[in-house]
Amino acid sequence: MRLSVLDLVPVRTDQSTGDALAATVRLAQTADRLGFTRYWLAEHHNMPAVAATSPPVLIAYLAAQTTQVRLGSGGVMLPNHAPLAVAEQFALLEAAAPGRIDLGLGRAPGSDPVTSILLRGTRDDSDVENFPQYLDEVAAMMSARGVRVPIRGQDYVLKATPGAVSEPRLWLLGSSMYSAHLAAAKGLPYVFAHHFAGQGTAEALAIYRSEFQPSALTAEPVTFMTVNAVVAPTDEQAHALLLPNLQMMARLRTGQPLSPLDLVEDAAALSMHSQAGAVIAAGRAMAIVGAPAEAADQVRALAAEFGVDEVMVNPVASAYRGTDPATAPAREATLELLAKELF
């Protein structure tokens, strides 16, 4: 069983952005020390509880402070960026940390419509429509040969970096059937956002596997699972540490004002309306949560259900009042306790 980590760089009510980044460094170093396979950073914008706005910046920051874990984006939302800019960023990351870089690309905006407009400037929805083409362009520009662009009857050679020796591993990410069809058609490794979507995972993976066309990048279907996780010494502690994240997701899904991640004591004292309660119950049922042995059994069952040998956990535990703001001990404990059971 291989374990990996997804990190949104959550920001608690007791933390500044700098505190959250310090906690993420400690978490990445924990994953590195324990032998986790990869550590991916998300791209979200204008969210009070999420500091992961720029995966390449975070990857470079963590590459300098880890030694062996693969680092990647989970993912870069390609319609927000020029394909050449993404290719250049990740070609440089691969040159700096060869053999350790994953480029996960997604089509979603990663934010609200207003923020998306500001991110894209004068660009429009055609960037979403052109996603398959942009995907090809990023892959070609990161290669040692580059891509030839016809300009006035002549080929203009464009490379993301002048002397590429190796390339980042390209992954397609998604939360809909569209991404499953596209990943299969292009012969790319694929990850469905099970931790976020919760439904449609089996259908998406079945489409991907049945329609997969081998490519120069990938000879056979490659995928793994993503899941929210909180593991603590006792089941009661794990559920208490999970609750602030569930309440945050309930606010997001029911259109309520967003805020930083609550501390455990504040979440326990909060009452939410019935619609939010249904979201919380669904999120709890979808997560890996409990004491170490129980949580490990849940991971094994998830891997068996979807036929994967790698599970990427998003450690979403909050913290108790009085915790050092520059740390996230319950998130580190989730990795440590799972590793002890599964490695």
mmCIF file of C-alpha atoms in Angstrom:
data_model
loop_
_atom_site.group_PDB
_atom_site.id
_atom_site.type_symbol
_atom_site.label_atom_id
_atom_site.label_comp_id
_atom_site.label_asym_id
_atom_site.label_seq_id
_atom_site.Cartn_x
_atom_site.Cartn_y
_atom_site.Cartn_z
ATOM 1 C CA MET A 1 0.000 0.000 0.000
ATOM 2 C CA ARG A 2 1.388 3.382 -1.025
ATOM 3 C CA LEU A 3 0.241 6.497 0.830
ATOM 4 C CA SER A 4 0.412 10.076 -0.412
ATOM 5 C CA VAL A 5 -0.740 13.476 0.860
ATOM 6 C CA LEU A 6 -2.970 16.236 -0.510
ATOM 7 C CA ASP A 7 -2.561 19.626 1.190
ATOM 8 C CA LEU A 8 -4.746 22.716 0.788
ATOM 9 C CA VAL A 9 -2.656 24.578 3.410
ATOM 10 C CA PRO A 10 -5.658 25.132 5.687
ATOM 11 C CA VAL A 11 -5.779 28.301 7.792
ATOM 12 C CA ARG A 12 -7.325 28.042 11.272
ATOM 13 C CA THR A 13 -8.845 30.935 13.180
ATOM 14 C CA ASP A 14 -5.690 31.088 15.340
ATOM 15 C CA GLN A 15 -3.306 31.239 12.366
ATOM 16 C CA SER A 16 -1.850 33.769 9.962
ATOM 17 C CA THR A 17 -0.906 32.704 6.433
ATOM 18 C CA GLY A 18 2.698 32.468 7.623
ATOM 19 C CA ASP A 19 1.653 30.154 10.462
ATOM 20 C CA ALA A 20 -0.228 27.905 8.027
ATOM 21 C CA LEU A 21 2.818 27.708 5.760
ATOM 22 C CA ALA A 22 5.047 26.808 8.709
ATOM 23 C CA ALA A 23 2.633 24.018 9.633
ATOM 24 C CA THR A 24 2.658 22.766 6.029
ATOM 25 C CA VAL A 25 6.475 22.581 6.039
ATOM 26 C CA ARG A 26 6.336 20.395 9.141
ATOM 27 C CA LEU A 27 3.641 18.222 7.569
ATOM 28 C CA ALA A 28 5.614 17.782 4.324
ATOM 29 C CA GLN A 29 8.734 16.894 6.285
ATOM 30 C CA THR A 30 6.719 14.333 8.249
ATOM 31 C CA ALA A 31 5.502 12.761 5.003
ATOM 32 C CA ASP A 32 9.066 12.793 3.646
ATOM 33 C CA ARG A 33 10.474 11.127 6.767
ATOM 34 C CA LEU A 34 7.773 8.451 6.912
ATOM 35 C CA GLY A 35 8.137 7.380 3.273
ATOM 36 C CA PHE A 36 4.942 8.757 1.724
ATOM 37 C CA THR A 37 5.020 8.550 -2.083
ATOM 38 C CA ARG A 38 3.933 12.055 -3.103
ATOM 39 C CA TYR A 39 2.810 15.354 -1.593
ATOM 40 C CA TRP A 40 0.471 17.477 -3.699
ATOM 41 C CA LEU A 41 -0.623 21.095 -3.238
ATOM 42 C CA ALA A 42 -3.994 22.417 -4.382
ATOM 43 C CA GLU A 43 -4.946 25.637 -6.177
ATOM 44 C CA HIS A 44 -7.825 27.571 -4.618
ATOM 45 C CA HIS A 45 -8.407 31.320 -4.553
ATOM 46 C CA ASN A 46 -10.063 33.885 -2.285
ATOM 47 C CA MET A 47 -10.994 31.345 0.419
ATOM 48 C CA PRO A 48 -10.429 32.358 4.064
ATOM 49 C CA ALA A 49 -9.525 28.812 5.127
ATOM 50 C CA VAL A 50 -7.178 27.909 2.248
ATOM 51 C CA ALA A 51 -3.692 29.364 1.697
ATOM 52 C CA ALA A 52 -2.809 27.135 -1.291
ATOM 53 C CA THR A 53 -3.191 29.682 -4.078
ATOM 54 C CA SER A 54 -0.037 28.913 -6.100
ATOM 55 C CA PRO A 55 1.109 25.275 -6.361
ATOM 56 C CA PRO A 56 4.434 25.990 -8.133
ATOM 57 C CA VAL A 57 5.480 28.481 -5.450
ATOM 58 C CA LEU A 58 4.603 25.995 -2.697
ATOM 59 C CA ILE A 59 6.324 23.121 -4.501
ATOM 60 C CA ALA A 60 9.549 25.117 -4.808
ATOM 61 C CA TYR A 61 9.307 26.096 -1.139
ATOM 62 C CA LEU A 62 8.882 22.482 -0.017
ATOM 63 C CA ALA A 63 11.423 21.025 -2.460
ATOM 64 C CA ALA A 64 14.114 22.972 -0.606
ATOM 65 C CA GLN A 65 13.005 21.471 2.713
ATOM 66 C CA THR A 66 12.420 17.810 1.798
ATOM 67 C CA THR A 67 14.630 15.146 0.248
ATOM 68 C CA GLN A 68 12.705 12.284 -1.357
ATOM 69 C CA VAL A 69 8.906 12.656 -1.454
ATOM 70 C CA ARG A 70 7.483 13.518 -4.903
ATOM 71 C CA LEU A 71 6.001 17.022 -4.975
ATOM 72 C CA GLY A 72 3.174 18.064 -7.246
ATOM 73 C CA SER A 73 0.074 20.075 -7.967
ATOM 74 C CA GLY A 74 -3.310 18.730 -7.089
ATOM 75 C CA GLY A 75 -3.807 20.620 -9.209
ATOM 76 C CA VAL A 76 -2.987 23.610 -11.354
ATOM 77 C CA MET A 77 -6.273 24.895 -12.791
ATOM 78 C CA LEU A 78 -5.087 25.319 -16.377
ATOM 79 C CA PRO A 79 -7.814 27.711 -17.655
ATOM 80 C CA ASN A 80 -6.517 30.252 -15.103
ATOM 81 C CA HIS A 81 -3.033 30.307 -16.667
ATOM 82 C CA ALA A 82 -1.238 30.542 -19.994
ATOM 83 C CA PRO A 83 -0.022 27.043 -20.954
ATOM 84 C CA LEU A 84 3.511 28.341 -21.589
ATOM 85 C CA ALA A 85 3.705 29.858 -18.092
ATOM 86 C CA VAL A 86 2.683 26.528 -16.513
ATOM 87 C CA ALA A 87 5.133 24.601 -18.686
ATOM 88 C CA GLU A 88 7.990 26.959 -17.777
ATOM 89 C CA GLN A 89 7.258 26.789 -14.058
ATOM 90 C CA PHE A 90 7.149 23.008 -13.907
ATOM 91 C CA ALA A 91 10.087 22.487 -16.269
ATOM 92 C CA LEU A 92 12.162 24.593 -13.879
ATOM 93 C CA LEU A 93 10.866 22.674 -10.862
ATOM 94 C CA GLU A 94 11.808 19.389 -12.550
ATOM 95 C CA ALA A 95 15.285 20.744 -13.312
ATOM 96 C CA ALA A 96 15.712 21.767 -9.669
ATOM 97 C CA ALA A 97 14.339 18.512 -8.229
ATOM 98 C CA PRO A 98 14.689 15.906 -11.004
ATOM 99 C CA GLY A 99 12.450 12.875 -10.721
ATOM 100 C CA ARG A 100 10.391 14.410 -7.920
ATOM 101 C CA ILE A 101 7.846 16.620 -9.721
ATOM 102 C CA ASP A 102 4.230 15.827 -10.662
ATOM 103 C CA LEU A 103 2.104 18.243 -12.681
ATOM 104 C CA GLY A 104 -1.563 17.609 -12.003
ATOM 105 C CA LEU A 105 -3.827 19.693 -14.252
ATOM 106 C CA GLY A 106 -7.510 20.451 -13.777
ATOM 107 C CA ARG A 107 -10.225 22.307 -15.676
ATOM 108 C CA ALA A 108 -12.216 23.794 -12.766
ATOM 109 C CA PRO A 109 -11.699 27.453 -11.770
ATOM 110 C CA GLY A 110 -10.801 26.710 -8.148
ATOM 111 C CA SER A 111 -12.729 29.740 -6.962
ATOM 112 C CA ASP A 112 -15.850 31.868 -7.299
ATOM 113 C CA PRO A 113 -16.820 33.420 -10.677
ATOM 114 C CA VAL A 114 -15.638 36.943 -9.791
ATOM 115 C CA THR A 115 -12.197 35.757 -8.708
ATOM 116 C CA SER A 116 -11.960 33.597 -11.842
ATOM 117 C CA ILE A 117 -12.604 36.631 -14.058
ATOM 118 C CA LEU A 118 -9.888 38.599 -12.266
ATOM 119 C CA LEU A 119 -7.447 35.690 -12.545
ATOM 120 C CA ARG A 120 -7.960 35.372 -16.290
ATOM 121 C CA GLY A 121 -7.965 39.093 -17.079
ATOM 122 C CA THR A 122 -9.306 39.613 -20.587
ATOM 123 C CA ARG A 123 -9.500 35.883 -21.314
ATOM 124 C CA ASP A 124 -12.929 34.267 -21.578
ATOM 125 C CA ASP A 125 -14.658 30.884 -21.326
ATOM 126 C CA SER A 126 -12.889 29.701 -24.468
ATOM 127 C CA ASP A 127 -10.004 28.816 -22.165
ATOM 128 C CA VAL A 128 -12.185 26.101 -20.663
ATOM 129 C CA GLU A 129 -13.278 24.945 -24.127
ATOM 130 C CA ASN A 130 -9.647 24.824 -25.280
ATOM 131 C CA PHE A 131 -8.533 22.756 -22.284
ATOM 132 C CA PRO A 132 -7.653 19.605 -24.300
ATOM 133 C CA GLN A 133 -5.463 21.660 -26.659
ATOM 134 C CA TYR A 134 -3.776 23.466 -23.760
ATOM 135 C CA LEU A 135 -3.080 20.095 -22.141
ATOM 136 C CA ASP A 136 -1.217 18.960 -25.261
ATOM 137 C CA GLU A 137 0.692 22.233 -25.456
ATOM 138 C CA VAL A 138 1.930 22.009 -21.864
ATOM 139 C CA ALA A 139 3.139 18.442 -22.394
ATOM 140 C CA ALA A 140 4.926 19.299 -25.639
ATOM 141 C CA MET A 141 6.586 22.456 -24.334
ATOM 142 C CA MET A 142 8.010 20.669 -21.278
ATOM 143 C CA SER A 143 9.691 18.039 -23.457
ATOM 144 C CA ALA A 144 13.323 18.267 -24.563
ATOM 145 C CA ARG A 145 12.239 18.685 -28.204
ATOM 146 C CA GLY A 146 9.753 21.480 -27.468
ATOM 147 C CA VAL A 147 6.906 22.324 -29.806
ATOM 148 C CA ARG A 148 6.933 23.784 -33.311
ATOM 149 C CA VAL A 149 4.565 26.700 -33.861
ATOM 150 C CA PRO A 150 3.904 27.717 -37.492
ATOM 151 C CA ILE A 151 4.451 31.464 -37.876
ATOM 152 C CA ARG A 152 4.283 33.100 -41.347
ATOM 153 C CA GLY A 153 5.145 29.881 -43.100
ATOM 154 C CA GLN A 154 8.025 28.968 -40.808
ATOM 155 C CA ASP A 155 8.252 26.739 -37.730
ATOM 156 C CA TYR A 156 9.028 28.601 -34.522
ATOM 157 C CA VAL A 157 10.490 26.217 -31.907
ATOM 158 C CA LEU A 158 9.203 26.878 -28.408
ATOM 159 C CA LYS A 159 10.647 25.179 -25.310
ATOM 160 C CA ALA A 160 9.694 25.662 -21.680
ATOM 161 C CA THR A 161 13.361 25.414 -20.678
ATOM 162 C CA PRO A 162 16.451 25.282 -22.911
ATOM 163 C CA GLY A 163 18.094 22.077 -21.665
ATOM 164 C CA ALA A 164 15.452 19.715 -20.336
ATOM 165 C CA VAL A 165 16.846 16.323 -19.278
ATOM 166 C CA SER A 166 13.686 14.940 -17.674
ATOM 167 C CA GLU A 167 10.023 15.947 -17.603
ATOM 168 C CA PRO A 168 7.485 16.261 -14.787
ATOM 169 C CA ARG A 169 4.945 13.418 -14.596
ATOM 170 C CA LEU A 170 1.722 14.737 -16.096
ATOM 171 C CA TRP A 171 -1.625 13.837 -14.468
ATOM 172 C CA LEU A 172 -5.172 14.807 -15.389
ATOM 173 C CA LEU A 173 -7.443 15.621 -12.458
ATOM 174 C CA GLY A 174 -11.213 15.896 -12.441
ATOM 175 C CA SER A 175 -14.520 15.645 -10.632
ATOM 176 C CA SER A 176 -16.746 14.807 -13.611
ATOM 177 C CA MET A 177 -17.085 12.203 -16.354
ATOM 178 C CA TYR A 178 -15.594 14.688 -18.837
ATOM 179 C CA SER A 179 -12.166 14.320 -17.250
ATOM 180 C CA ALA A 180 -12.391 10.517 -17.246
ATOM 181 C CA HIS A 181 -13.138 10.418 -20.992
ATOM 182 C CA LEU A 182 -10.368 12.931 -21.744
ATOM 183 C CA ALA A 183 -7.692 11.198 -19.641
ATOM 184 C CA ALA A 184 -8.511 7.879 -21.311
ATOM 185 C CA ALA A 185 -8.402 9.366 -24.809
ATOM 186 C CA LYS A 186 -5.051 11.055 -24.216
ATOM 187 C CA GLY A 187 -3.490 8.131 -22.360
ATOM 188 C CA LEU A 188 -2.752 10.112 -19.193
ATOM 189 C CA PRO A 189 -2.604 9.118 -15.533
ATOM 190 C CA TYR A 190 -5.903 10.185 -13.945
ATOM 191 C CA VAL A 191 -7.186 11.071 -10.487
ATOM 192 C CA PHE A 192 -10.872 11.608 -9.701
ATOM 193 C CA ALA A 193 -11.549 14.029 -6.814
ATOM 194 C CA HIS A 194 -13.175 11.461 -4.530
ATOM 195 C CA HIS A 195 -12.328 13.561 -1.444
ATOM 196 C CA PHE A 196 -14.416 16.440 -2.813
ATOM 197 C CA ALA A 197 -17.018 14.964 -5.140
ATOM 198 C CA GLY A 198 -17.903 11.876 -3.128
ATOM 199 C CA GLN A 199 -20.146 10.492 -5.853
ATOM 200 C CA GLY A 200 -19.417 9.198 -9.316
ATOM 201 C CA THR A 201 -15.983 7.805 -8.461
ATOM 202 C CA ALA A 202 -16.727 4.224 -9.541
ATOM 203 C CA GLU A 203 -18.308 5.400 -12.799
ATOM 204 C CA ALA A 204 -15.404 7.746 -13.593
ATOM 205 C CA LEU A 205 -12.773 5.077 -12.974
ATOM 206 C CA ALA A 206 -14.724 2.505 -15.010
ATOM 207 C CA ILE A 207 -14.902 4.921 -17.969
ATOM 208 C CA TYR A 208 -11.202 5.715 -17.671
ATOM 209 C CA ARG A 209 -10.112 2.091 -17.526
ATOM 210 C CA SER A 210 -12.413 0.834 -20.273
ATOM 211 C CA GLU A 211 -11.652 3.633 -22.750
ATOM 212 C CA PHE A 212 -7.923 4.037 -22.022
ATOM 213 C CA GLN A 213 -5.660 4.425 -25.072
ATOM 214 C CA PRO A 214 -1.944 3.772 -24.454
ATOM 215 C CA SER A 215 0.310 6.739 -25.153
ATOM 216 C CA ALA A 216 3.981 7.671 -25.092
ATOM 217 C CA LEU A 217 3.382 9.023 -21.589
ATOM 218 C CA THR A 218 1.480 6.075 -20.098
ATOM 219 C CA ALA A 219 1.204 2.487 -21.308
ATOM 220 C CA GLU A 220 -1.748 1.456 -19.138
ATOM 221 C CA PRO A 221 -4.323 3.089 -16.837
ATOM 222 C CA VAL A 222 -2.760 4.688 -13.741
ATOM 223 C CA THR A 223 -4.859 6.130 -10.928
ATOM 224 C CA PHE A 224 -5.221 6.391 -7.160
ATOM 225 C CA MET A 225 -7.781 7.520 -4.571
ATOM 226 C CA THR A 226 -8.050 10.840 -2.734
ATOM 227 C CA VAL A 227 -9.861 10.945 0.613
ATOM 228 C CA ASN A 228 -10.234 13.269 3.593
ATOM 229 C CA ALA A 229 -8.720 11.739 6.712
ATOM 230 C CA VAL A 230 -8.396 12.305 10.449
ATOM 231 C CA VAL A 231 -6.715 9.662 12.594
ATOM 232 C CA ALA A 232 -6.276 10.107 16.357
ATOM 233 C CA PRO A 233 -5.563 7.884 19.361
ATOM 234 C CA THR A 234 -9.309 7.447 19.943
ATOM 235 C CA ASP A 235 -12.371 7.445 17.720
ATOM 236 C CA GLU A 236 -13.937 10.253 19.765
ATOM 237 C CA GLN A 237 -10.895 12.496 19.310
ATOM 238 C CA ALA A 238 -10.795 11.841 15.561
ATOM 239 C CA HIS A 239 -14.431 12.836 15.087
ATOM 240 C CA ALA A 240 -13.954 15.997 17.169
ATOM 241 C CA LEU A 241 -10.930 17.019 15.089
ATOM 242 C CA LEU A 242 -12.839 16.370 11.841
ATOM 243 C CA LEU A 243 -15.920 18.438 12.714
ATOM 244 C CA PRO A 244 -14.488 21.925 11.908
ATOM 245 C CA ASN A 245 -13.669 20.822 8.347
ATOM 246 C CA LEU A 246 -17.131 19.308 7.892
ATOM 247 C CA GLN A 247 -18.758 22.531 9.063
ATOM 248 C CA MET A 248 -16.587 24.566 6.694
ATOM 249 C CA MET A 249 -17.653 22.364 3.775
ATOM 250 C CA ALA A 250 -21.286 22.692 4.844
ATOM 251 C CA ARG A 251 -20.991 26.485 4.689
ATOM 252 C CA LEU A 252 -19.441 26.244 1.226
ATOM 253 C CA ARG A 253 -22.080 23.895 -0.168
ATOM 254 C CA THR A 254 -25.045 25.774 1.314
ATOM 255 C CA GLY A 255 -23.897 29.240 0.251
ATOM 256 C CA GLN A 256 -23.064 30.555 3.724
ATOM 257 C CA PRO A 257 -20.275 33.081 4.419
ATOM 258 C CA LEU A 258 -16.884 31.388 4.625
ATOM 259 C CA SER A 259 -14.356 31.832 7.420
ATOM 260 C CA PRO A 260 -11.057 30.339 8.585
ATOM 261 C CA LEU A 261 -11.175 26.804 9.978
ATOM 262 C CA ASP A 262 -12.644 26.787 13.498
ATOM 263 C CA LEU A 263 -10.805 25.337 16.458
ATOM 264 C CA VAL A 264 -12.244 22.113 17.897
ATOM 265 C CA GLU A 265 -13.871 23.764 20.925
ATOM 266 C CA ASP A 266 -15.595 26.415 18.793
ATOM 267 C CA ALA A 267 -16.902 23.836 16.320
ATOM 268 C CA ALA A 268 -18.320 21.709 19.144
ATOM 269 C CA ALA A 269 -20.278 24.704 20.489
ATOM 270 C CA LEU A 270 -21.709 25.657 17.092
ATOM 271 C CA SER A 271 -25.210 24.727 15.980
ATOM 272 C CA MET A 272 -25.977 24.544 12.260
ATOM 273 C CA HIS A 273 -29.235 24.323 10.323
ATOM 274 C CA SER A 274 -30.643 21.018 9.067
ATOM 275 C CA GLN A 275 -29.438 21.431 5.484
ATOM 276 C CA ALA A 276 -25.881 21.863 6.746
ATOM 277 C CA GLY A 277 -26.369 18.832 8.962
ATOM 278 C CA ALA A 278 -27.007 16.649 5.923
ATOM 279 C CA VAL A 279 -23.779 17.870 4.283
ATOM 280 C CA ILE A 280 -21.861 17.165 7.485
ATOM 281 C CA ALA A 281 -23.248 13.641 7.728
ATOM 282 C CA ALA A 282 -22.371 12.901 4.114
ATOM 283 C CA GLY A 283 -18.836 14.239 4.551
ATOM 284 C CA ARG A 284 -18.310 12.206 7.698
ATOM 285 C CA ALA A 285 -19.447 9.023 5.960
ATOM 286 C CA MET A 286 -17.041 9.659 3.064
ATOM 287 C CA ALA A 287 -13.950 10.367 5.196
ATOM 288 C CA ILE A 288 -11.361 8.119 6.779
ATOM 289 C CA VAL A 289 -11.915 8.847 10.472
ATOM 290 C CA GLY A 290 -11.185 6.961 13.659
ATOM 291 C CA ALA A 291 -8.533 5.323 15.822
ATOM 292 C CA PRO A 292 -5.453 3.930 14.000
ATOM 293 C CA ALA A 293 -6.479 0.305 13.436
ATOM 294 C CA GLU A 294 -10.007 1.249 12.383
ATOM 295 C CA ALA A 295 -8.768 3.994 10.051
ATOM 296 C CA ALA A 296 -6.231 1.659 8.443
ATOM 297 C CA ASP A 297 -9.004 -0.855 7.764
ATOM 298 C CA GLN A 298 -11.022 1.918 6.109
ATOM 299 C CA VAL A 299 -8.067 2.788 3.855
ATOM 300 C CA ARG A 300 -7.605 -0.857 2.853
ATOM 301 C CA ALA A 301 -11.325 -1.194 2.141
ATOM 302 C CA LEU A 302 -11.330 1.964 0.000
ATOM 303 C CA ALA A 303 -8.335 0.765 -2.004
ATOM 304 C CA ALA A 304 -9.936 -2.640 -2.537
ATOM 305 C CA GLU A 305 -13.298 -1.153 -3.538
ATOM 306 C CA PHE A 306 -11.773 0.972 -6.289
ATOM 307 C CA GLY A 307 -8.892 -1.310 -7.274
ATOM 308 C CA VAL A 308 -5.960 0.963 -6.447
ATOM 309 C CA ASP A 309 -2.685 0.430 -4.618
ATOM 310 C CA GLU A 310 -2.159 4.085 -3.658
ATOM 311 C CA VAL A 311 -4.340 6.297 -1.471
ATOM 312 C CA MET A 312 -3.787 10.054 -1.148
ATOM 313 C CA VAL A 313 -5.051 11.372 2.183
ATOM 314 C CA ASN A 314 -6.051 14.979 2.757
ATOM 315 C CA PRO A 315 -5.366 15.383 6.513
ATOM 316 C CA VAL A 316 -8.121 17.811 7.477
ATOM 317 C CA ALA A 317 -7.873 17.784 11.282
ATOM 318 C CA SER A 318 -8.188 21.112 13.065
ATOM 319 C CA ALA A 319 -6.547 21.863 16.433
ATOM 320 C CA TYR A 320 -7.430 22.554 20.045
ATOM 321 C CA ARG A 321 -7.191 25.976 21.638
ATOM 322 C CA GLY A 322 -3.670 26.684 22.874
ATOM 323 C CA THR A 323 -1.936 24.824 20.034
ATOM 324 C CA ASP A 324 1.162 26.549 18.665
ATOM 325 C CA PRO A 325 -0.217 28.387 15.592
ATOM 326 C CA ALA A 326 2.825 27.417 13.514
ATOM 327 C CA THR A 327 2.012 23.716 13.944
ATOM 328 C CA ALA A 328 -0.762 21.284 13.055
ATOM 329 C CA PRO A 329 -0.099 18.357 15.408
ATOM 330 C CA ALA A 330 -3.326 16.490 14.607
ATOM 331 C CA ARG A 331 -2.562 16.599 10.880
ATOM 332 C CA GLU A 332 0.936 15.237 11.527
ATOM 333 C CA ALA A 333 -0.516 12.552 13.805
ATOM 334 C CA THR A 334 -2.873 11.431 11.021
ATOM 335 C CA LEU A 335 0.131 10.671 8.806
ATOM 336 C CA GLU A 336 2.179 9.094 11.588
ATOM 337 C CA LEU A 337 -0.602 6.814 12.831
ATOM 338 C CA LEU A 338 -1.588 5.675 9.345
ATOM 339 C CA ALA A 339 2.026 5.005 8.374
ATOM 340 C CA LYS A 340 2.537 2.893 11.491
ATOM 341 C CA GLU A 341 -0.452 0.728 10.555
ATOM 342 C CA LEU A 342 0.050 0.489 6.786
ATOM 343 C CA PHE A 343 3.816 0.583 6.118
#
